[in-house]
Amino acid sequence: MAKPQKKSSKVGKSKKRRRSPPQASQSEKPTLSLKEQLAQKRKANLAKKEFISLLTAAVGGGFFLGIILFAAGGIKAAVPGILAIIILSLAYKYPRQALFAFIIYVPFGGTITYYIGNSPILQLAKDAFYIPALIGIWQNCRQQGLPFIIPKAIKIPLFILLGFCLLTLLFINGGQQFNPPPVGLLEKPVKEIPLGMGILGLKVFLGYVPLISCAYYLIRNQKDFLFLSRLQVVLTLVCCFLGFIQYLLLLTGVCQGTRGYVGDALFRATLEARCYFGGSLLYSPEEGVIRLPGTFVAPWQWAWFLISSTFFNFATGFTDPAIIWRFISLGSLAAVFINAVISGQRIALALVPTCFIVLLFLTGQIANFKRFIPIILGLATILGIAMVNNPEVVQERLDSFTTRWEAAPPQEFIIQQFNDTLKNLDNPLGNGLGRATNSARSMGETKLIETYYPKVIYEVGICGLIGFLLLVTTLTKTSFKAYRSLKNRNLRSYGAALWVFIVFISYNTYYYPLDVDPVAIYYWFFAGVLFKLPLLDQQDQENIAAQSKAKRKRSLT
């Protein structure tokens, strides 16, 4: 009886061996014929030749322009000119790579700008990646018959808002250009370029809306999506590390900051106090005042980078399929919390933890809280150690926050800004595009308005405000439908985090993050990412269906 049993076991093993080769062949890539291999090799060689040819022509043209600029303005004019020609050429030819370079450049733009040279032109250096890539994607859409405006629902609101902006540019900015207001007998006319200010103001206001389409076509599959989400985590981690190093350099006296300054200079961020990274900073420990810029030009841009990074790191930390990236993302989120405390930015100190708690509830992750208890405990431990070791820092930040709130409550400040703006509004088309935009001050006199919706009213009037509200409301509604349609749990949670970010920025009026980096870029770009998630979800469902079909087929054979 023992021998037949051994024989039957051998028969079972032989059956398993017969079935195993088809399973192995499923995972292996199909072998290419010699003809196909040669075709791929020819294609790769042709792409290499095209790249070398383009790079050679760009470098040659860049150096030719650089010689001219060097003769006119020296090395500080020549180097940006050479780099601009090379980057513009490559970005137009390779739009996908240019968009990734654009996203990488954004958080380091302030630091790079001041290392190369403090020039207003360098503030627009990131657009050398963006604009050629945008043109390239638009041309590809035309050639392939693909829609450029994504999603279609925002097309009409966008054109309505653009129409109001063009009316303001034509009649208000144009009137200021060709029919300037009269001046007194002994007064000199102010040198302004209102049309140039209007064009620059329009670029700031709506110039990054096409990033929705750029992000949509940038992501082709889930591999691209994971690369982008992880890239954003790594960028946040690097920036937060540099921000922490900046704080240590000031704390140890390697950088002096605003120590020793007198009067109002003790409480004002200045470029002269710059500490290796970023731009203007304020550090007066004798007065208990600190405002760090991190890697950005100004401290409040760093604050809004930390706030926006809370959403992206949260999304990746709770949804990435790889456990190692979940831990890295939540470690990056801990770095965001620490920098929100040490940066001295009251708005970051208030909104970073608030956004984290809101995301836990609105994305549904609070229901899976037990699953993430170890991670949450690790995050709390890191923050707890930092707070115990630096109690005076935490106390200073809390005192600064409460003092500011008591002196000027945000709701009263916003109402005051609305009232002041409406009093100075002469017509429904506003006072002119760019008239309340900081980056347009080189073109003429601008007004500082520190809340976003009053700023929109001041520039493009009530008509422009209605158009903008129509656009962002449509965007919010459409993005909600997009994320609610997702079946994949991880994609759905990631989409929920992006939707909360879109809602928060769309209707936030405290300060003006939609006017400057990085929120002016992240808002539109990650809206495009959200609109691509349903297609990725569809690909995922098709892959699952194909795998189950193949499994059934193997079981039958």
Short mmCIF file of C-alpha atoms in Angstrom, two decimals, residues 83-106 122-140 148-150 154 158 162 199-200 202-218 514 517-526 528:
data_model
loop_
_atom_site.label_atom_id
_atom_site.label_comp_id
_atom_site.label_asym_id
_atom_site.label_seq_id
_atom_site.Cartn_x
_atom_site.Cartn_y
_atom_site.Cartn_z
CA LEU A 83 20.66 78.67 -19.34
CA ALA A 84 17.38 80.10 -20.67
CA ILE A 85 18.13 79.14 -24.30
CA ILE A 86 19.18 75.60 -23.33
CA ILE A 87 16.21 75.02 -21.00
CA LEU A 88 13.63 76.50 -23.40
CA SER A 89 14.85 74.31 -26.26
CA LEU A 90 14.91 71.08 -24.26
CA ALA A 91 11.60 71.81 -22.50
CA TYR A 92 9.79 72.29 -25.80
CA LYS A 93 11.18 69.04 -27.22
CA TYR A 94 10.64 66.99 -24.05
CA PRO A 95 7.55 68.40 -22.29
CA ARG A 96 7.08 65.50 -19.85
CA GLN A 97 10.61 65.76 -18.51
CA ALA A 98 10.26 69.55 -18.42
CA LEU A 99 7.14 69.32 -16.24
CA PHE A 100 8.91 67.05 -13.75
CA ALA A 101 11.84 69.50 -13.73
CA PHE A 102 9.32 72.32 -13.18
CA ILE A 103 7.84 70.58 -10.11
CA ILE A 104 11.34 69.92 -8.75
CA TYR A 105 12.43 73.53 -9.34
CA VAL A 106 9.45 75.20 -7.63
CA LEU A 122 15.13 85.12 -12.31
CA GLN A 123 11.83 85.13 -10.41
CA LEU A 124 10.27 83.91 -13.68
CA ALA A 125 12.94 81.24 -14.30
CA LYS A 126 10.51 78.40 -13.53
CA ASP A 127 8.41 79.45 -16.51
CA ALA A 128 11.30 78.45 -18.77
CA PHE A 129 10.26 74.86 -17.97
CA TYR A 130 6.51 75.48 -17.91
CA ILE A 131 5.73 77.57 -21.00
CA PRO A 132 7.63 75.49 -23.63
CA ALA A 133 6.20 72.29 -22.13
CA LEU A 134 2.72 73.82 -22.26
CA ILE A 135 3.16 74.72 -25.93
CA GLY A 136 4.45 71.23 -26.69
CA ILE A 137 1.48 69.55 -24.99
CA TRP A 138 -0.97 71.87 -26.74
CA GLN A 139 0.53 70.98 -30.12
CA ASN A 140 0.38 67.26 -29.32
CA PHE A 148 -6.82 70.54 -24.25
CA ILE A 149 -9.16 72.02 -21.64
CA ILE A 150 -9.60 69.40 -18.90
CA ILE A 154 -14.70 74.34 -16.62
CA LEU A 158 -13.04 79.81 -17.70
CA LEU A 162 -11.17 85.34 -19.20
CA ILE A 199 -0.57 91.49 -18.83
CA LEU A 200 1.62 90.46 -15.90
CA LEU A 202 -3.37 88.33 -15.94
CA LYS A 203 -0.45 85.91 -16.07
CA VAL A 204 -0.39 85.73 -12.26
CA PHE A 205 -4.18 85.42 -12.05
CA LEU A 206 -4.85 82.77 -14.70
CA GLY A 207 -1.46 81.87 -16.14
CA TYR A 208 -1.17 78.52 -14.36
CA VAL A 209 -4.71 77.25 -15.07
CA PRO A 210 -3.34 75.18 -18.04
CA LEU A 211 -1.36 73.15 -15.50
CA ILE A 212 -4.57 71.14 -15.08
CA SER A 213 -4.14 69.81 -18.62
CA CYS A 214 -0.37 69.48 -18.25
CA ALA A 215 -0.71 67.27 -15.17
CA TYR A 216 -3.52 65.27 -16.78
CA TYR A 217 -1.41 64.34 -19.81
CA LEU A 218 1.79 63.99 -17.78
CA LEU A 514 -3.09 81.67 -5.15
CA ASP A 517 4.54 80.06 -5.36
CA PRO A 518 4.00 77.35 -4.46
CA VAL A 519 0.19 77.23 -4.03
CA ALA A 520 -0.40 79.09 -7.31
CA ILE A 521 1.17 76.06 -9.00
CA TYR A 522 0.13 73.19 -6.75
CA TYR A 523 -3.56 74.15 -6.80
CA TRP A 524 -4.00 73.85 -10.57
CA PHE A 525 -1.44 71.06 -11.08
CA PHE A 526 -2.88 68.65 -8.51
CA GLY A 528 -5.18 67.87 -13.03
#
